N, CA and C atoms as an extended XYZ file, in Angstrom:
441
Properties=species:S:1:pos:R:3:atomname:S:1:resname:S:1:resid:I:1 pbc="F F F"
N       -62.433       11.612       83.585 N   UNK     1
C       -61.615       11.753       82.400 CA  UNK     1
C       -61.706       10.462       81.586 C   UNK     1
N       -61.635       10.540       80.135 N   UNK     2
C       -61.330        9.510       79.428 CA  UNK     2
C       -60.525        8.519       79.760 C   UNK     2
N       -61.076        6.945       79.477 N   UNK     3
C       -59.708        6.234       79.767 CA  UNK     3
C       -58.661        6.276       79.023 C   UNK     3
N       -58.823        6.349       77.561 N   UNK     4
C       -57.606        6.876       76.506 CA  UNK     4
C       -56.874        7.797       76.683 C   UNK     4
N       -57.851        9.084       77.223 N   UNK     5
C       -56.826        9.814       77.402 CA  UNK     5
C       -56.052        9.921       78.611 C   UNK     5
N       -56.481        9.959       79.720 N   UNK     6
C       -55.716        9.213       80.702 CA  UNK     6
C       -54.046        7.875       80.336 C   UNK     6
N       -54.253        7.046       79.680 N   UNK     7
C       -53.714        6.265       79.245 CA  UNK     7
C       -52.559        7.579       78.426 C   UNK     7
N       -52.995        8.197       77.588 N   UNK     8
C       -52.192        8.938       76.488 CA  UNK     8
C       -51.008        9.369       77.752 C   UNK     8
N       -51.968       10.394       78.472 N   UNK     9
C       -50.774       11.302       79.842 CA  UNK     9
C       -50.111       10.563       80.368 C   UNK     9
N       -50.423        9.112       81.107 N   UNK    10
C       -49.803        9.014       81.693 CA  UNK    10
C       -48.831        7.731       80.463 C   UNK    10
N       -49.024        7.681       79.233 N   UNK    11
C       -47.963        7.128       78.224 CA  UNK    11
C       -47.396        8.204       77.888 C   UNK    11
N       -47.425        9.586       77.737 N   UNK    12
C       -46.941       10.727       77.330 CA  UNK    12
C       -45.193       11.080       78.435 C   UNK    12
N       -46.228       10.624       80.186 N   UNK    13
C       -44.597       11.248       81.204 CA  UNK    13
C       -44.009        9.943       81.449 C   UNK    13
N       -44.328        8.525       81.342 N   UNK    14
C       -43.342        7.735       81.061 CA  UNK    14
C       -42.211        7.607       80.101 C   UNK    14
N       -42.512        8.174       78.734 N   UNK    15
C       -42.448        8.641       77.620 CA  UNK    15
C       -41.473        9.588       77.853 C   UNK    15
N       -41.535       10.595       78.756 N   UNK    16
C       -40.414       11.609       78.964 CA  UNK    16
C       -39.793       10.939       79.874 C   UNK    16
N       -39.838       10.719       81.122 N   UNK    17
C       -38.985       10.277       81.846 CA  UNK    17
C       -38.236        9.226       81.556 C   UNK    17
N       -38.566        8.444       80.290 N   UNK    18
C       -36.988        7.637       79.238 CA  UNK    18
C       -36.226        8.873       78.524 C   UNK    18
N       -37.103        9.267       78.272 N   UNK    19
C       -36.255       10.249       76.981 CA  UNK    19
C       -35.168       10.720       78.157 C   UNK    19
N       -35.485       11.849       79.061 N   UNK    20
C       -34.828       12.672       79.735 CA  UNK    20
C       -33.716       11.663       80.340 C   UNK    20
N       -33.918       10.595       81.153 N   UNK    21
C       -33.001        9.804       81.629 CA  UNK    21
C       -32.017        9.537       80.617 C   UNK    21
N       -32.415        8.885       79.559 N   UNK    22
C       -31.637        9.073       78.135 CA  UNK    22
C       -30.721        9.360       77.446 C   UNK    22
N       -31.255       10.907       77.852 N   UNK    23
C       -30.125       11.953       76.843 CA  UNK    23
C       -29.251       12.224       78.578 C   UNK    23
N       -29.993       12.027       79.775 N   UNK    24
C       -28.479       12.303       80.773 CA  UNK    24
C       -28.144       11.344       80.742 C   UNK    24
N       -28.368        9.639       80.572 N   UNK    25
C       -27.022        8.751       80.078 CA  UNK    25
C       -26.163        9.425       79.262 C   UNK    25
N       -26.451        9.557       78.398 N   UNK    26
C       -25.605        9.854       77.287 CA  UNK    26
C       -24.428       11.037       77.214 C   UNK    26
N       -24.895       11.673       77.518 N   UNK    27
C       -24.496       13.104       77.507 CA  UNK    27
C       -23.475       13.410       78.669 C   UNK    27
N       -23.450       12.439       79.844 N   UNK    28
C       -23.121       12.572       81.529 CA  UNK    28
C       -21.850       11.858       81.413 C   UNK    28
N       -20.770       12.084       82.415 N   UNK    29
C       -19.193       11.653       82.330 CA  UNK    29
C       -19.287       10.849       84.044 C   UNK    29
N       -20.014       11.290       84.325 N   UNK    30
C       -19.876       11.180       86.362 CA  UNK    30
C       -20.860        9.899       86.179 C   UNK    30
N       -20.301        8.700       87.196 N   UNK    31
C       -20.867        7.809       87.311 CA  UNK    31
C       -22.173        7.337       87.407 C   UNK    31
N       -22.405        8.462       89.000 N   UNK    32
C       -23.244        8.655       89.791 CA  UNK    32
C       -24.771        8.884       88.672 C   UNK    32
N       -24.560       10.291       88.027 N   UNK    33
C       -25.367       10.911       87.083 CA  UNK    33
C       -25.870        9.288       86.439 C   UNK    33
N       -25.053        9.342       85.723 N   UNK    34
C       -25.396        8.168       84.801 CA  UNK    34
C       -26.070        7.176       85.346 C   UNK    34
N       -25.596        6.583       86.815 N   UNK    35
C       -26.899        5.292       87.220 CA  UNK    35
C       -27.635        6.285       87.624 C   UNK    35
N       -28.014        7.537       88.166 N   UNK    36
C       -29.705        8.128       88.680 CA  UNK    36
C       -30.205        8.056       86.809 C   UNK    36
N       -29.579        8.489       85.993 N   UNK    37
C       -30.396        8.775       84.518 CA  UNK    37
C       -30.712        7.196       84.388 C   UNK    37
N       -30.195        5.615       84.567 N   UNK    38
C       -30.775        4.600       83.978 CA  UNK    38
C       -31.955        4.283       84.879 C   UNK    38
N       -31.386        5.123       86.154 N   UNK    39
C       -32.918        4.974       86.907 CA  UNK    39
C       -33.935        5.555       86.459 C   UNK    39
N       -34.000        6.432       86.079 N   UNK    40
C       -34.884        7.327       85.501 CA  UNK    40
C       -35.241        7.007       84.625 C   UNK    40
N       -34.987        6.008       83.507 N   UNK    41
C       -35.263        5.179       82.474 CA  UNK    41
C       -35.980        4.460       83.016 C   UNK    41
N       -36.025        3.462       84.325 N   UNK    42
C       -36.329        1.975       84.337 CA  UNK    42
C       -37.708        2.917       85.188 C   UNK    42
N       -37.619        3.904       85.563 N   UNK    43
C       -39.072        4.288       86.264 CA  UNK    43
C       -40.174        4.569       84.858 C   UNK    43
N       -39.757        5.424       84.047 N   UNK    44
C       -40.419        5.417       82.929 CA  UNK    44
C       -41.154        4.225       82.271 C   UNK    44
N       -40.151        3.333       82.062 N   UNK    45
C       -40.990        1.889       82.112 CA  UNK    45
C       -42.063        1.872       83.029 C   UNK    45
N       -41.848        1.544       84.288 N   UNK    46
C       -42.663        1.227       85.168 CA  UNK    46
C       -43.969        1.989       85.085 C   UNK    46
N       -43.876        3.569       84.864 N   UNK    47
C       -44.895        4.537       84.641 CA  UNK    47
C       -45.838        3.915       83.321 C   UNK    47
N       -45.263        3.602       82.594 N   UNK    48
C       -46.146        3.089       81.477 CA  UNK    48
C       -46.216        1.632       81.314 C   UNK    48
N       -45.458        0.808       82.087 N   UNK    49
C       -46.216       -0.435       82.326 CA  UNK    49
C       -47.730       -0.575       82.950 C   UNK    49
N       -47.638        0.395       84.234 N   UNK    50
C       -48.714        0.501       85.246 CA  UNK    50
C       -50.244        1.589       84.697 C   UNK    50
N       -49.537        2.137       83.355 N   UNK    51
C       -50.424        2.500       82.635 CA  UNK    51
C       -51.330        1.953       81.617 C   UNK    51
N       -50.547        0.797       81.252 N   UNK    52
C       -51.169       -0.060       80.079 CA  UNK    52
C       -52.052       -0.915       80.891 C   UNK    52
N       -51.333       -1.465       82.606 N   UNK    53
C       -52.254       -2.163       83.169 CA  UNK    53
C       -53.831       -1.754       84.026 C   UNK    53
N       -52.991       -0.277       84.036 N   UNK    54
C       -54.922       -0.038       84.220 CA  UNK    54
C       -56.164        0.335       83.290 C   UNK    54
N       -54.666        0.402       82.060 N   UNK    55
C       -56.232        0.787       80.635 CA  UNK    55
C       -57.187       -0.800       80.463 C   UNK    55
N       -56.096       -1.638       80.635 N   UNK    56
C       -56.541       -3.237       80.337 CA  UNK    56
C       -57.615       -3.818       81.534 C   UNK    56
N       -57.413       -3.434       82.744 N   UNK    57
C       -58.004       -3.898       83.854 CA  UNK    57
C       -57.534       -5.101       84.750 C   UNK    57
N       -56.528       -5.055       84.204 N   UNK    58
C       -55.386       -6.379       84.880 CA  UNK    58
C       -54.362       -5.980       85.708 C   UNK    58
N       -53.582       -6.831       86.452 N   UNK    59
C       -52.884       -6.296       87.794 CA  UNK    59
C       -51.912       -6.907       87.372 C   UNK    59
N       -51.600       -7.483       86.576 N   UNK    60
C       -50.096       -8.314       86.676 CA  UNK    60
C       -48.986       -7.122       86.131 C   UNK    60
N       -49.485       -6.374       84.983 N   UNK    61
C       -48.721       -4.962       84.920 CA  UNK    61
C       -48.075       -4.244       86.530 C   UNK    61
N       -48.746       -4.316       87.045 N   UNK    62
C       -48.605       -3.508       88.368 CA  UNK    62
C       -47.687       -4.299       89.446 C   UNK    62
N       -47.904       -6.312       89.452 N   UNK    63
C       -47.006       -6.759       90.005 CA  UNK    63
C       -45.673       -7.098       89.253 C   UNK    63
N       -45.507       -6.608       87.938 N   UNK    64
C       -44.278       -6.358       87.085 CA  UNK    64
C       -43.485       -5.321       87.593 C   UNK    64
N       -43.931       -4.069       87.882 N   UNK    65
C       -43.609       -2.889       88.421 CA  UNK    65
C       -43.254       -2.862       89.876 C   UNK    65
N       -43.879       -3.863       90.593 N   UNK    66
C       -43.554       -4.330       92.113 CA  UNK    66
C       -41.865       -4.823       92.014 C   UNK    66
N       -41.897       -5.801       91.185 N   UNK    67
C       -41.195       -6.796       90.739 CA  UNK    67
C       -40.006       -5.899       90.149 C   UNK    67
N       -39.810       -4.922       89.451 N   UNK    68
C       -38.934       -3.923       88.858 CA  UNK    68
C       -38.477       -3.244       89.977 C   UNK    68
N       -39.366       -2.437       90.724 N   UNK    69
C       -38.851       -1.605       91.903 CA  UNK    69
C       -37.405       -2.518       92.866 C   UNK    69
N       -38.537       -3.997       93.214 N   UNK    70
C       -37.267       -4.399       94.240 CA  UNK    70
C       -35.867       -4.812       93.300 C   UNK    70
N       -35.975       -5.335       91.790 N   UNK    71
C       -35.015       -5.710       91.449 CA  UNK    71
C       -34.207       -4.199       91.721 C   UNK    71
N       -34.657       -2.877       91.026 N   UNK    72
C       -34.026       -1.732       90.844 CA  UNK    72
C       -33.119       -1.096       92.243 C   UNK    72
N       -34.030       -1.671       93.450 N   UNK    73
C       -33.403       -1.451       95.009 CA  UNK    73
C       -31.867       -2.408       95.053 C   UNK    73
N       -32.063       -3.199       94.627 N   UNK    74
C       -30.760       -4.606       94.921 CA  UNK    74
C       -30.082       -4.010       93.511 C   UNK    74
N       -30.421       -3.750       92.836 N   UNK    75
C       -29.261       -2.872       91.729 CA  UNK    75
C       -28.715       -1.695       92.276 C   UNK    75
N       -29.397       -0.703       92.797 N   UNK    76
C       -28.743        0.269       93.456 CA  UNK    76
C       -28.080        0.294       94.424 C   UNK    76
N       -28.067       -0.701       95.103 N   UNK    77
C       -26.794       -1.505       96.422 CA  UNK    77
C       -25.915       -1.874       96.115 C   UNK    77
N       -25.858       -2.650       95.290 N   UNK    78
C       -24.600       -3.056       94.121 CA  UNK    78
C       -24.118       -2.221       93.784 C   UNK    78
N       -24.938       -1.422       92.752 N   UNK    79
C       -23.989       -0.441       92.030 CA  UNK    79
C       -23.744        0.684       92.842 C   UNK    79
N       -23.794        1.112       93.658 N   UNK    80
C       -23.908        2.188       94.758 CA  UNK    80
C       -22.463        2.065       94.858 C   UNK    80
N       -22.357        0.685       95.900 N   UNK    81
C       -21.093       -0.025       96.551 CA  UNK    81
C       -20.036       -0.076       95.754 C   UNK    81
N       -20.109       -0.353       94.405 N   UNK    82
C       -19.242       -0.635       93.321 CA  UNK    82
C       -18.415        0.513       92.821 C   UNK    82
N       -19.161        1.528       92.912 N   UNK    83
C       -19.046        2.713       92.222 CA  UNK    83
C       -18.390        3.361       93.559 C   UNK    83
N       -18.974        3.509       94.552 N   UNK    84
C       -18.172        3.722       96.430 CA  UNK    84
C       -16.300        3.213       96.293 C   UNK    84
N       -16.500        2.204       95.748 N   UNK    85
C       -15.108        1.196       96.089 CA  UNK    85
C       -14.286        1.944       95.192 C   UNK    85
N       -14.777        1.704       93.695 N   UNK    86
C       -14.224        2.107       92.974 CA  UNK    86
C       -13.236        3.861       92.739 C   UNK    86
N       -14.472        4.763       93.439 N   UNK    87
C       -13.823        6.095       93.709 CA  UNK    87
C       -12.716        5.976       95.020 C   UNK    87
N       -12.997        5.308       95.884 N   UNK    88
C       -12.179        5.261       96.731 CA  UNK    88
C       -10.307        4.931       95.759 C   UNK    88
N       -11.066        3.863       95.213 N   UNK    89
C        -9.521        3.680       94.453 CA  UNK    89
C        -9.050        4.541       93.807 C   UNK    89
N        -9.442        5.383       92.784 N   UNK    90
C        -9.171        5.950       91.628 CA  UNK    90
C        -9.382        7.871       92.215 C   UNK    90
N       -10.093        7.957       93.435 N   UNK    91
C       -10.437        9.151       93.601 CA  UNK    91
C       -11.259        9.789       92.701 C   UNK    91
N       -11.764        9.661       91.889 N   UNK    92
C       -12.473       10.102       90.582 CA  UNK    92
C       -13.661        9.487       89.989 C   UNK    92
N       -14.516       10.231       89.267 N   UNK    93
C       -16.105        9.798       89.516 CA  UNK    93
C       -16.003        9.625       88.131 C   UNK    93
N       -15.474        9.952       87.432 N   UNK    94
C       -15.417        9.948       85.171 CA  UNK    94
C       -15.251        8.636       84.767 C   UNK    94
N       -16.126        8.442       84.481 N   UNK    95
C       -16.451        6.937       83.392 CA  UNK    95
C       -15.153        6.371       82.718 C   UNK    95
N       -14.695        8.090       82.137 N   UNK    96
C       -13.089        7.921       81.309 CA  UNK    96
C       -11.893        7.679       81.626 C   UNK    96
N       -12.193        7.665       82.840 N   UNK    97
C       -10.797        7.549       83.717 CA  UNK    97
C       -10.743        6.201       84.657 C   UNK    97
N       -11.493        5.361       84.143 N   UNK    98
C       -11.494        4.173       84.803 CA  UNK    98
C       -11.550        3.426       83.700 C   UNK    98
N       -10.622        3.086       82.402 N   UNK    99
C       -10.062        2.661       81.451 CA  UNK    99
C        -8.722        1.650       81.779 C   UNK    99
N        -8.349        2.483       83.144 N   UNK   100
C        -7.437        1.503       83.573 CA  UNK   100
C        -7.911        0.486       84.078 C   UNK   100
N        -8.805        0.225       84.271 N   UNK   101
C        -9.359       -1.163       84.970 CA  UNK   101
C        -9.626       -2.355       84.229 C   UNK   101
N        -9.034       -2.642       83.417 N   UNK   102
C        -9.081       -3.416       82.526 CA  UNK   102
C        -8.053       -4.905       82.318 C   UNK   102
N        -8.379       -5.798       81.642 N   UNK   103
C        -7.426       -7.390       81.922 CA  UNK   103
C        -6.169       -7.026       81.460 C   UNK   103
N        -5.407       -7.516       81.745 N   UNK   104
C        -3.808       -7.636       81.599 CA  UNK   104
C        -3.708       -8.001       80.533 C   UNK   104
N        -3.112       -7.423       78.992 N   UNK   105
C        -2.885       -7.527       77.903 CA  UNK   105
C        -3.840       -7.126       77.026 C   UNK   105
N        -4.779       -5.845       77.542 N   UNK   106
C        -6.002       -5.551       76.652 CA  UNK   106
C        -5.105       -4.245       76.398 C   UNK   106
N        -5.453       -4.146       75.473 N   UNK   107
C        -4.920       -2.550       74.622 CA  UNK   107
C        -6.215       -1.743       75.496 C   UNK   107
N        -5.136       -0.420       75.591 N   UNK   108
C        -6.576        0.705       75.991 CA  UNK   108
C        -6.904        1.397       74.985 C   UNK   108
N        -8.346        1.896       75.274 N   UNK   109
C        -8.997        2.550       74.445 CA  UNK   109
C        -8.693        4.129       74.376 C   UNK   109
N        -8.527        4.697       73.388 N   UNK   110
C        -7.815        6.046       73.549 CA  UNK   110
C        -9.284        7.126       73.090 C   UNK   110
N        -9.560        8.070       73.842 N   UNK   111
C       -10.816        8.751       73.203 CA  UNK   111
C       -10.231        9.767       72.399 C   UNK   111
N       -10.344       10.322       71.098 N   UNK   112
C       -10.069       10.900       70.251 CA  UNK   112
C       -10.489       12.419       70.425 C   UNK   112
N        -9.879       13.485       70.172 N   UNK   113
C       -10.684       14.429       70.537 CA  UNK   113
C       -10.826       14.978       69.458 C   UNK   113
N       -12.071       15.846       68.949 N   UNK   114
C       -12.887       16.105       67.911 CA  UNK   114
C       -11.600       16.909       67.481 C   UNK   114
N       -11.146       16.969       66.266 N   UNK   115
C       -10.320       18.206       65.908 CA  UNK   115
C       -11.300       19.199       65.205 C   UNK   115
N       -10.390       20.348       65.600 N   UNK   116
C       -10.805       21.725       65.649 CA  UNK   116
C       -11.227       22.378       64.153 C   UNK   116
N       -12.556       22.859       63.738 N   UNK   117
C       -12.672       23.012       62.322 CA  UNK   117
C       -11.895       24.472       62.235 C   UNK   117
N       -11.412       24.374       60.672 N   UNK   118
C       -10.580       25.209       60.216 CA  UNK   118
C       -11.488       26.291       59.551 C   UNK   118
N       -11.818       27.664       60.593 N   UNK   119
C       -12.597       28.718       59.559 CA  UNK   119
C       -12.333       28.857       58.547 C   UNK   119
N       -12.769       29.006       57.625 N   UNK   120
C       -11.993       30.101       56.263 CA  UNK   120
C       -12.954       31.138       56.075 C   UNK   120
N       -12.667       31.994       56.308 N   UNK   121
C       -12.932       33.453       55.841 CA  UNK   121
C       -13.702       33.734       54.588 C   UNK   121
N       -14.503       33.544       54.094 N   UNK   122
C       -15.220       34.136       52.965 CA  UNK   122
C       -15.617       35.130       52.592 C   UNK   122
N       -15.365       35.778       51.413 N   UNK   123
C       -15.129       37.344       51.504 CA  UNK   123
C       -16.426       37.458       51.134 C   UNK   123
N       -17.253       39.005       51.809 N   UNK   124
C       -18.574       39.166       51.848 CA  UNK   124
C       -18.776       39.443       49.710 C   UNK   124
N       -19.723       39.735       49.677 N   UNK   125
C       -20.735       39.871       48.390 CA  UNK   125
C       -20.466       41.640       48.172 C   UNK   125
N       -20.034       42.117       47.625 N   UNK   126
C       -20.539       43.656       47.392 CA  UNK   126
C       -21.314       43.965       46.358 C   UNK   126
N       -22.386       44.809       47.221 N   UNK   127
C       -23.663       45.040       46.388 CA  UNK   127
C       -23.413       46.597       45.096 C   UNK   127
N       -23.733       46.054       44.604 N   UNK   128
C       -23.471       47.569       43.398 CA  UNK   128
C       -24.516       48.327       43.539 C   UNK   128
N       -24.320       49.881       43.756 N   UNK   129
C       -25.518       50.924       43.362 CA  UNK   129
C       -26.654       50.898       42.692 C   UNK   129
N       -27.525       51.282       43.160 N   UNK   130
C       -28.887       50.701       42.128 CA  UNK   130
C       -29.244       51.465       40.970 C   UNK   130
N       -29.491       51.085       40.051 N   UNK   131
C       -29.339       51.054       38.411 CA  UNK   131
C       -28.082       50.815       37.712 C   UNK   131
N       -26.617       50.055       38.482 N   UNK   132
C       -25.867       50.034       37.858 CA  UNK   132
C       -25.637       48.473       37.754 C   UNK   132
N       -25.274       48.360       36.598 N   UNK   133
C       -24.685       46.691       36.105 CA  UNK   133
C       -23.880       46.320       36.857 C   UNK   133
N       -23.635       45.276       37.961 N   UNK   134
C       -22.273       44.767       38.268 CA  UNK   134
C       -21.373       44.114       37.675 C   UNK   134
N       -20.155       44.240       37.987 N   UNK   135
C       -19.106       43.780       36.674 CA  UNK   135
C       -19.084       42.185       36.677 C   UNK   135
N       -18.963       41.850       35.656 N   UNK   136
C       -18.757       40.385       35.572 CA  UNK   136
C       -17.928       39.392       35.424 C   UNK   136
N       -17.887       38.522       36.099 N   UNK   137
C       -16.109       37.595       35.618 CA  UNK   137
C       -16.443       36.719       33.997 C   UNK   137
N       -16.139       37.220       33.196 N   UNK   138
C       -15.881       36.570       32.124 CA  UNK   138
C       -15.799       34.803       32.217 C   UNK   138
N       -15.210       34.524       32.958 N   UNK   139
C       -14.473       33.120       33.024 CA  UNK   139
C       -15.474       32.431       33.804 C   UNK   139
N       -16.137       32.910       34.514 N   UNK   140
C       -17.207       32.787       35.812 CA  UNK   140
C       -18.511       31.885       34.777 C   UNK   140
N       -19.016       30.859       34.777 N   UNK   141
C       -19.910       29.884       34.064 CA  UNK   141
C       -21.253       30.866       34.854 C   UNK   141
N       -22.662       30.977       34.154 N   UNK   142
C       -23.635       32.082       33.969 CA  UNK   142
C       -24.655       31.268       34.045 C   UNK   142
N       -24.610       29.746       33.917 N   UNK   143
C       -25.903       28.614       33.974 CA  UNK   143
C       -24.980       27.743       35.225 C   UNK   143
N       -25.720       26.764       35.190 N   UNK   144
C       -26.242       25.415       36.359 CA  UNK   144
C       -25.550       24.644       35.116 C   UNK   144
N       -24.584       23.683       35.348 N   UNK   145
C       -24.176       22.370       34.536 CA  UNK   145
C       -25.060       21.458       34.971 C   UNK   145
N       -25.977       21.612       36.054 N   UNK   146
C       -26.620       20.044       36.406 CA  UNK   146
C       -27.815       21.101       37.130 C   UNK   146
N       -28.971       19.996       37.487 N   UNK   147
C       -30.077       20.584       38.347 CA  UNK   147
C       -29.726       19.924       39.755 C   UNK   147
């Protein structure tokens, strides 16, 4: 296979595996979720670090990615443990609900909830019989004031 294109695929699923990690940061309330999705980010890196280093022919890409993995192992012990302790306290895994954990004299943050849009009803169009004129509102403007 091409080396470019080779390079493209494997820049293409590093490429997804940020995106996807990504949008489950984002989107995710549970702790847990959320550090596997930044993991899933920091592998994506790695996938396309180790891709750029074999289009180039150099290895230090690859001992970057060595170098990422173990930091990412000693992050996931930490945060594992942290996140362990923490449910133990609170019983609860929601990002949102650990607001209380905060310094003595900090205002809390209140999350707002989207208010509810107000339908309005729009009355349908009635079509008039065909060959007949539909009636017209007099008062009703017949041009565009602006383009």
């Amino acid at each position: 296979m091409n080396e470019v294109a080779l390079l493209q695929n494997y820049l293409v699923v590093g490429g997804l595996l940020f995106a996807i990690g990504l949008v489950g940061f984002m989107t995710r309330r549970n702790t847990i979720v959320m550090f596997i999705a930044l993991e899933m980010m920091m592998q994506g890196v790695a996938v396309s670090l180790v891709a750029w280093s074999r289009f180039h022919n150099d290895f230090s890409g690859q001992m970057l990615v060595i170098m990422i993995i173990a930091v990412a192992a000693c992050e996931a012990a930490i945060a594992l443990s942290l996140i362990l302790m923490l449910a133990r306290r609170s019983s609860n895994l929601d990002i949102a609900f650990w607001q209380l954990l905060r310094e003595e004299g900090q205002e809390p943050t209140l999350d707002e909830e989207v208010p509810a849009a107000e339908i309005e009803h729009e009355p349908w169009p009635e079509l008039t019989p065909a060959g007949v004129e539909p009636e017209l509102d007099p008062e009703k403007v017949r041009y565009r004031s602006h383009v």
